[in-house]
Coordinates of C-alpha atoms and ligand atoms in Angstrom, one line a residue:
M30 CA 0.0 0.0 0.0
K31 CA 1.2 3.5 -0.7
I32 CA 0.2 7.0 0.6
T33 CA -1.0 8.9 -2.5
A34 CA -2.3 12.1 -0.9
A35 CA -2.8 13.8 2.4
R36 CA -4.5 17.1 3.3
V37 CA -5.4 19.2 6.3
I38 CA -9.1 20.2 6.9
V39 CA -9.7 23.1 9.3
T40 CA -13.4 23.5 10.4
C41 CA -15.2 25.5 13.0
P42 CA -18.5 23.8 14.0
G43 CA -18.7 25.9 17.2
R44 CA -14.9 25.7 17.7
N45 CA -11.9 25.2 15.5
F46 CA -10.6 21.8 14.7
V47 CA -7.7 20.6 12.5
T48 CA -7.8 17.2 11.0
L49 CA -5.3 15.4 8.8
K50 CA -6.8 13.0 6.2
I51 CA -4.2 10.6 4.6
E52 CA -5.4 8.7 1.4
T53 CA -3.9 5.4 -0.1
D54 CA -3.8 3.8 -3.4
E55 CA -6.0 1.0 -2.0
G56 CA -8.8 3.4 -1.3
L57 CA -8.3 3.3 2.5
T58 CA -8.2 6.6 4.3
G59 CA -7.1 7.6 7.8
L60 CA -7.8 10.5 10.1
G61 CA -5.9 12.2 12.8
D62 CA -6.6 15.2 15.0
A63 CA -3.9 18.0 15.0
T64 CA -6.0 20.6 17.0
L65 CA -3.7 22.8 19.2
N66 CA -6.2 25.3 20.9
G67 CA -5.4 28.9 20.0
R68 CA -2.5 27.9 17.7
E69 CA -4.3 25.8 15.0
L70 CA -2.8 27.3 11.9
A71 CA 0.7 26.8 13.1
V72 CA 0.2 23.1 13.1
A73 CA -1.9 23.2 9.9
S74 CA 1.1 24.8 8.2
Y75 CA 3.6 22.5 9.8
L76 CA 1.7 19.5 8.2
T77 CA 0.9 21.1 4.9
D78 CA 4.3 22.8 4.2
H79 CA 6.7 20.5 5.9
V80 CA 5.3 17.0 6.6
I81 CA 2.8 16.0 3.9
P82 CA 5.4 16.3 1.0
C83 CA 7.4 13.6 3.0
L84 CA 4.6 11.2 3.3
I85 CA 3.7 10.8 -0.4
G86 CA 4.7 7.3 -1.7
R87 CA 5.5 5.9 1.7
D88 CA 3.9 2.6 2.9
P89 CA 1.2 3.6 5.5
H90 CA 1.9 0.2 7.4
Q91 CA 5.3 1.6 8.6
V92 CA 3.8 3.5 11.5
E93 CA 6.9 3.3 13.7
D94 CA 9.4 4.1 10.9
I95 CA 7.3 7.2 9.8
W96 CA 7.1 8.4 13.5
Q97 CA 10.9 8.0 13.9
Y98 CA 11.3 9.8 10.5
L99 CA 9.1 12.8 11.5
Y100 CA 10.7 12.9 14.9
R101 CA 14.3 12.6 14.4
G102 CA 14.2 13.8 10.7
A103 CA 13.0 17.3 11.6
Y104 CA 16.2 17.8 13.8
W105 CA 14.2 20.1 16.0
R106 CA 12.5 17.8 18.5
R107 CA 9.6 18.0 20.6
G108 CA 7.3 21.0 21.2
P109 CA 3.4 21.2 20.9
V110 CA 3.3 22.2 17.2
T111 CA 5.7 19.3 16.1
M112 CA 4.1 16.7 18.3
S113 CA 0.7 17.5 17.5
A114 CA 1.6 17.3 13.7
I115 CA 3.3 13.9 14.3
A116 CA 0.4 12.6 16.4
A117 CA -2.0 13.5 13.6
V118 CA 0.0 11.5 11.0
D119 CA 0.5 8.5 13.5
T120 CA -3.3 8.5 14.4
A121 CA -4.1 8.4 10.8
L122 CA -1.8 5.7 10.0
W123 CA -3.0 3.5 12.8
D124 CA -6.4 4.1 11.5
I125 CA -5.4 2.8 8.2
K126 CA -3.7 -0.2 9.4
A127 CA -6.7 -1.1 11.5
K128 CA -9.1 -0.6 8.5
A129 CA -6.8 -2.7 6.3
A130 CA -6.9 -5.5 8.9
G131 CA -10.7 -5.0 9.2
L132 CA -10.4 -4.7 12.9
P133 CA -11.1 -2.0 15.5
L134 CA -7.9 -0.4 16.4
Y135 CA -7.7 -1.6 20.1
Q136 CA -7.4 -5.2 18.7
L137 CA -3.9 -4.2 17.1
L138 CA -2.9 -2.8 20.4
G139 CA -3.4 -6.0 22.2
G140 CA -7.2 -6.3 22.6
R141 CA -9.7 -5.3 25.2
S142 CA -8.6 -5.2 28.8
R143 CA -11.9 -4.0 30.3
E144 CA -15.7 -3.6 29.4
G145 CA -15.8 0.0 29.1
V146 CA -13.8 3.2 29.6
M147 CA -14.7 5.0 32.8
V148 CA -15.0 8.8 32.1
Y149 CA -15.4 11.9 34.2
G150 CA -17.6 14.7 33.2
H151 CA -17.4 18.5 33.9
A152 CA -19.6 20.0 36.6
N153 CA -19.3 23.8 37.1
G154 CA -21.3 26.6 38.5
R155 CA -21.1 30.2 39.5
D156 CA -21.5 29.5 43.2
L157 CA -21.4 26.6 45.5
A158 CA -25.2 25.8 45.2
E159 CA -25.0 25.8 41.4
T160 CA -21.9 23.6 41.3
T161 CA -23.5 21.1 43.7
D162 CA -26.5 21.0 41.6
Q163 CA -24.5 20.3 38.4
V164 CA -22.7 17.5 40.1
G165 CA -26.0 15.9 40.8
K166 CA -27.1 16.3 37.1
Y167 CA -23.9 14.2 36.0
L168 CA -24.6 11.7 38.6
E169 CA -28.2 11.4 37.3
M170 CA -26.8 10.8 33.8
G171 CA -24.9 7.8 35.3
Y172 CA -21.4 9.2 35.6
K173 CA -19.2 7.5 38.1
A174 CA -16.7 10.5 38.2
V175 CA -17.3 14.2 38.2
R176 CA -14.8 17.1 38.0
A177 CA -16.1 20.0 40.1
Q178 CA -15.1 23.7 39.6
T179 CA -16.8 26.6 41.2
G180 CA -17.0 30.4 41.0
I181 CA -15.1 31.9 44.0
P182 CA -16.7 34.6 46.2
G183 CA -14.9 38.0 45.6
M184 CA -13.3 36.8 42.2
K185 CA -15.0 37.9 38.9
T186 CA -13.7 34.8 37.1
A187 CA -12.3 31.3 38.0
Y188 CA -11.0 28.6 35.8
G189 CA -13.5 26.0 34.6
I190 CA -16.8 28.0 34.9
G191 CA -18.6 27.1 31.7
R192 CA -20.5 28.7 28.8
G193 CA -23.3 26.3 28.0
T194 CA -24.2 23.2 29.7
L195 CA -22.4 19.7 29.4
F196 CA -19.2 21.4 28.0
Y197 CA -16.8 24.1 28.9
E198 CA -15.4 26.2 26.2
P199 CA -12.5 28.4 27.3
A200 CA -11.4 29.9 24.0
T201 CA -13.2 33.1 22.9
K202 CA -13.3 35.1 19.6
G203 CA -11.1 38.3 19.4
L204 CA -8.0 38.9 21.4
P205 CA -7.4 36.9 24.6
E206 CA -9.9 37.5 27.4
E207 CA -8.0 38.8 30.6
Q208 CA -9.0 37.1 33.7
I209 CA -8.0 38.0 37.2
W210 CA -6.8 35.4 39.8
S211 CA -6.4 35.4 43.7
T212 CA -4.8 32.4 45.0
E213 CA -5.8 33.3 48.7
K214 CA -9.5 33.5 47.9
Y215 CA -9.3 30.2 45.8
L216 CA -7.5 28.3 48.5
D217 CA -10.0 29.5 51.3
F218 CA -12.9 28.4 49.2
V219 CA -12.3 25.1 47.5
P220 CA -12.3 22.9 50.5
K221 CA -15.8 24.1 51.2
L222 CA -16.9 23.0 47.9
F223 CA -15.7 19.4 48.5
E224 CA -17.0 19.5 52.1
E225 CA -20.5 20.3 50.6
L226 CA -20.2 17.8 47.7
R227 CA -19.6 14.9 50.1
K228 CA -22.2 16.0 52.5
V229 CA -24.9 15.9 49.7
Y230 CA -23.6 13.0 47.6
G231 CA -21.5 10.8 50.1
F232 CA -18.3 9.1 49.2
G233 CA -19.7 7.0 46.4
P234 CA -19.0 9.0 43.3
H235 CA -15.3 9.9 42.3
L236 CA -14.7 13.6 42.6
L237 CA -11.9 15.4 40.7
H238 CA -10.6 19.0 40.7
D239 CA -8.3 21.0 38.3
A240 CA -6.1 23.7 39.8
H241 CA -5.0 24.6 36.3
H242 CA -1.3 25.3 37.1
R243 CA -2.3 28.4 39.4
L244 CA -0.5 27.5 42.5
T245 CA 3.1 27.5 43.8
P246 CA 4.3 23.9 45.0
I247 CA 3.9 24.8 48.7
E248 CA 0.4 26.2 48.1
A249 CA -0.5 23.1 46.1
G250 CA 0.7 21.1 49.2
R251 CA -1.6 23.1 51.4
L252 CA -4.7 22.5 49.0
G253 CA -3.9 18.9 48.8
K254 CA -3.7 18.5 52.6
A255 CA -6.9 20.5 53.0
L256 CA -8.7 18.3 50.6
E257 CA -7.6 15.0 52.1
P258 CA -10.8 14.5 54.2
Y259 CA -12.9 14.6 50.9
R260 CA -10.9 11.8 49.3
L261 CA -10.5 13.2 45.7
F262 CA -9.9 10.9 42.8
W263 CA -7.2 13.4 41.8
L264 CA -6.0 17.0 42.0
E265 CA -4.8 18.1 38.5
D266 CA -2.1 20.5 37.5
C267 CA -1.8 21.9 41.0
T268 CA 1.5 23.6 40.0
P269 CA 3.3 24.2 36.6
A270 CA 5.4 21.2 35.8
E271 CA 8.3 22.5 33.7
N272 CA 10.3 21.9 36.9
Q273 CA 9.3 18.3 37.6
E274 CA 11.2 18.3 40.8
A275 CA 8.6 20.8 42.1
F276 CA 6.2 17.9 42.8
K277 CA 8.7 16.5 45.5
L278 CA 7.5 19.5 47.6
V279 CA 3.9 18.9 47.0
R280 CA 4.1 15.2 47.6
Q281 CA 5.9 15.8 51.1
H282 CA 2.7 17.5 52.2
T283 CA -0.2 15.6 50.9
V284 CA -1.5 12.1 50.1
T285 CA -4.2 13.4 47.7
P286 CA -3.6 11.7 44.3
L287 CA -1.9 14.2 41.7
A288 CA -2.6 14.2 38.1
V289 CA -0.4 16.1 35.4
G290 CA 0.3 16.1 31.7
E291 CA -2.3 17.6 29.6
I292 CA 0.2 20.2 28.0
F293 CA 3.1 17.6 27.9
N294 CA 4.1 16.5 24.3
S295 CA 6.8 13.9 25.0
I296 CA 7.8 11.1 27.3
H297 CA 10.7 13.3 28.4
D298 CA 8.2 15.9 29.8
C299 CA 7.0 13.3 32.4
R300 CA 10.0 11.0 32.9
E301 CA 11.2 12.4 36.3
L302 CA 7.7 12.7 37.5
I303 CA 7.1 9.0 36.7
Q304 CA 10.4 7.7 37.8
N305 CA 10.2 9.6 41.1
Q306 CA 6.6 8.4 41.7
L307 CA 5.6 12.1 42.2
I308 CA 2.2 11.7 40.3
D309 CA -0.5 9.1 40.2
Y310 CA -2.1 9.8 36.9
I311 CA -0.3 10.8 33.7
R312 CA -2.7 13.0 31.4
T313 CA -0.8 13.0 28.2
T314 CA -3.1 12.4 25.2
V315 CA -3.0 11.3 21.7
V316 CA -3.2 14.5 20.0
H317 CA -0.6 16.5 21.9
A318 CA 1.8 13.8 22.9
G319 CA 2.8 12.3 19.6
G320 CA 0.0 9.9 18.8
I321 CA -0.7 6.2 20.0
T322 CA 3.0 5.4 19.3
Q323 CA 4.3 7.7 21.9
L324 CA 1.3 7.4 24.3
R325 CA 1.8 3.7 24.8
R326 CA 5.5 4.1 25.5
I327 CA 4.6 6.7 28.3
A328 CA 1.9 4.3 29.6
D329 CA 4.5 1.5 29.7
L330 CA 6.9 3.6 31.7
A331 CA 4.3 4.8 34.0
A332 CA 3.0 1.1 34.6
L333 CA 6.4 0.1 36.1
Y334 CA 5.6 2.7 38.9
Q335 CA 2.0 1.9 39.4
I336 CA 1.0 5.3 37.8
K337 CA -2.2 5.0 35.8
T338 CA -3.4 7.0 32.6
G339 CA -6.0 9.8 32.7
S340 CA -5.9 11.3 29.2
H341 CA -6.9 14.9 28.5
G342 CA -10.3 15.0 26.8
A343 CA -11.4 18.6 26.7
T344 CA -13.5 19.7 23.9
D345 CA -10.4 21.0 22.0
N346 CA -9.4 17.5 21.5
S347 CA -11.6 16.6 18.5
P348 CA -13.8 13.5 18.2
V349 CA -11.0 11.9 16.1
C350 CA -8.6 12.3 19.1
M351 CA -11.5 11.0 21.5
G352 CA -12.1 8.0 19.1
A353 CA -8.3 7.0 19.1
A354 CA -8.0 7.6 22.9
L355 CA -10.8 5.2 23.6
H356 CA -9.1 2.3 21.6
F357 CA -6.0 3.2 23.6
D358 CA -8.0 3.2 26.9
I359 CA -9.8 0.0 26.5
W360 CA -6.5 -1.7 25.9
V361 CA -3.9 0.0 28.2
P362 CA -3.3 -2.2 31.2
N363 CA -2.7 0.7 33.6
F364 CA -5.9 2.6 32.6
G365 CA -7.1 5.0 35.3
I366 CA -9.8 7.2 33.7
Q367 CA -10.7 9.4 30.7
E368 CA -11.8 13.0 30.6
Y369 CA -14.8 13.5 28.6
M370 CA -16.2 16.9 27.8
R371 CA -19.1 16.5 25.4
H372 CA -18.8 18.2 22.0
T373 CA -21.6 20.2 20.6
P374 CA -24.1 18.5 18.2
E375 CA -22.7 20.5 15.4
T376 CA -19.3 19.0 16.1
D377 CA -20.7 15.6 16.5
A378 CA -22.4 15.9 13.0
V379 CA -19.1 16.9 11.3
F380 CA -17.3 14.0 12.9
P381 CA -19.7 10.9 12.8
H382 CA -18.3 8.4 15.3
A383 CA -18.7 4.9 16.6
Y384 CA -18.1 5.7 20.2
T385 CA -21.1 5.7 22.6
F386 CA -21.7 6.6 26.2
S387 CA -23.6 4.6 28.6
D388 CA -23.9 4.6 32.4
G389 CA -20.6 6.5 33.1
Y390 CA -18.5 4.5 30.5
L391 CA -17.6 5.2 26.9
H392 CA -17.2 2.4 24.5
P393 CA -15.0 2.8 21.3
G394 CA -17.4 0.6 19.2
E395 CA -16.5 -2.1 16.7
A396 CA -16.0 -0.1 13.5
P397 CA -12.5 -0.9 11.7
G398 CA -10.0 1.7 12.5
H399 CA -10.6 4.4 15.2
G400 CA -14.1 4.6 14.2
V401 CA -14.3 8.3 13.5
E402 CA -14.8 9.8 10.1
I403 CA -15.4 13.5 8.8
D404 CA -18.2 14.8 6.7
E405 CA -16.2 17.1 4.5
A406 CA -19.0 18.9 2.8
L407 CA -20.4 19.8 6.4
A408 CA -17.0 20.6 7.6
A409 CA -16.6 23.1 4.7
K410 CA -19.7 25.1 5.9
Y411 CA -17.9 26.2 9.1
P412 CA -14.7 28.2 8.1
Y413 CA -11.9 28.8 10.6
D414 CA -12.8 31.4 13.2
P415 CA -9.8 32.6 15.2
A416 CA -10.2 32.2 19.0
Y417 CA -7.7 32.5 21.8
L418 CA -7.5 30.9 25.3
P419 CA -7.9 33.5 28.0
V420 CA -4.7 34.8 29.8
C421 CA -4.6 35.4 33.5
R422 CA -3.3 38.3 35.9
L423 CA -3.1 38.5 39.6
E424 CA -5.2 41.3 41.2
D425 CA -2.4 43.7 41.0
G426 CA -1.9 43.2 37.3
T427 CA 1.0 40.8 37.4
M428 CA 0.8 38.2 34.6
W429 CA 0.0 34.7 35.9
N430 CA -0.7 31.2 34.7
W431 CA -4.1 30.7 33.1
Ligands
LIG517 C1 -8.5 21.6 31.1 C2 -8.7 22.0 29.7 O1 -9.6 19.7 30.4 C3 -8.8 20.2 31.3 O2 -8.6 19.6 32.2 O3 -7.4 21.9 31.7 O4 -9.9 22.5 29.5 C4 -7.8 23.1 29.1 O5 -8.0 24.3 29.7 C5 -8.0 23.1 27.7 O6 -8.0 22.0 27.1 C6 -7.1 24.3 27.0 O7 -7.2 24.1 25.6
LIG518 MG1 -6.8 20.3 33.1

């Protein structure tokens, strides 16, 4: 088999998605997600201008060799743009290989290790009552695990407070929205949220929380300790992770499980965190961490240290990423949980998919490949519409981590 053509499809059915479609001389096609929120066209150009010309004429079955060619061959290694582009190629090639075999992708990885993929949904509200109410709605839908984020008294904005129900979309049109942050107000209020949630819903459901890189290591330790009585499934991105050693300080102060990795793009970003057992869940995902080929390597490394997977699954990861992630999740021995922020009906219509939700679990389906296609005619009706993620400042105007 030979790759005859490849192209990038950019579409905005409510939010922007970048998709790579690879075509072969045998008529099989594969899809890969290449969406990098707020920087979409950089990846589209990387693919169109620099990667696609190198793919034409290659055997799509050589998934590993093509991965190595794109990674080593660029000379400039790693980084979110490069690795999202490589991920898109890798995902599309796995899709083609599985379609050629007539099998769902998970069968090529080693087969099913569980009945379904436990997911967590996003509950959020402007205040404690609204957030508590929203958590209840997810539990009614059958979710076994819910992430809770709440508005904080005295703060106009807080991370994770949604626009619309069932999904949270942080990117906005125009220049980046500026949000104001107070660590003090946040640290005082968050334990009250989880105290209330445990009071109302008991200790049955798994509860998660995302601090979205806002705290210093010692503040993260303080929050983890304060949340211990409420037994969180995980506390996510409690502090920025460029300095992986920072997590030693967090670990010294709390036994609340820690999750990190949604912005990582290679195994090297998480190596120290894994080898020093400084985290409990690794959140690297198909689209931003180099595809299935790199993700399975990260998972295998993590397994040596009893660290589980918990892949990023926000709305900016397209249904193509979600489809591929679910095949990975149903196979990976050290699976923990999968994030699942629902896409809008418009997005689901552009990306028809085999995966389904029932009773708190997602199922990848049995379609050959990763089970996600694109309706190109419909996609063309939604042209690219630039949007940025917000930026964050402290109350005195100092730039902070969004
Ligand atoms: C978040 C994301 O899903 C998460 O845990 O941290 O919503 C993140 O903010 C977005 O994916 C950014 O594009
Ligand atoms: Mg997050």
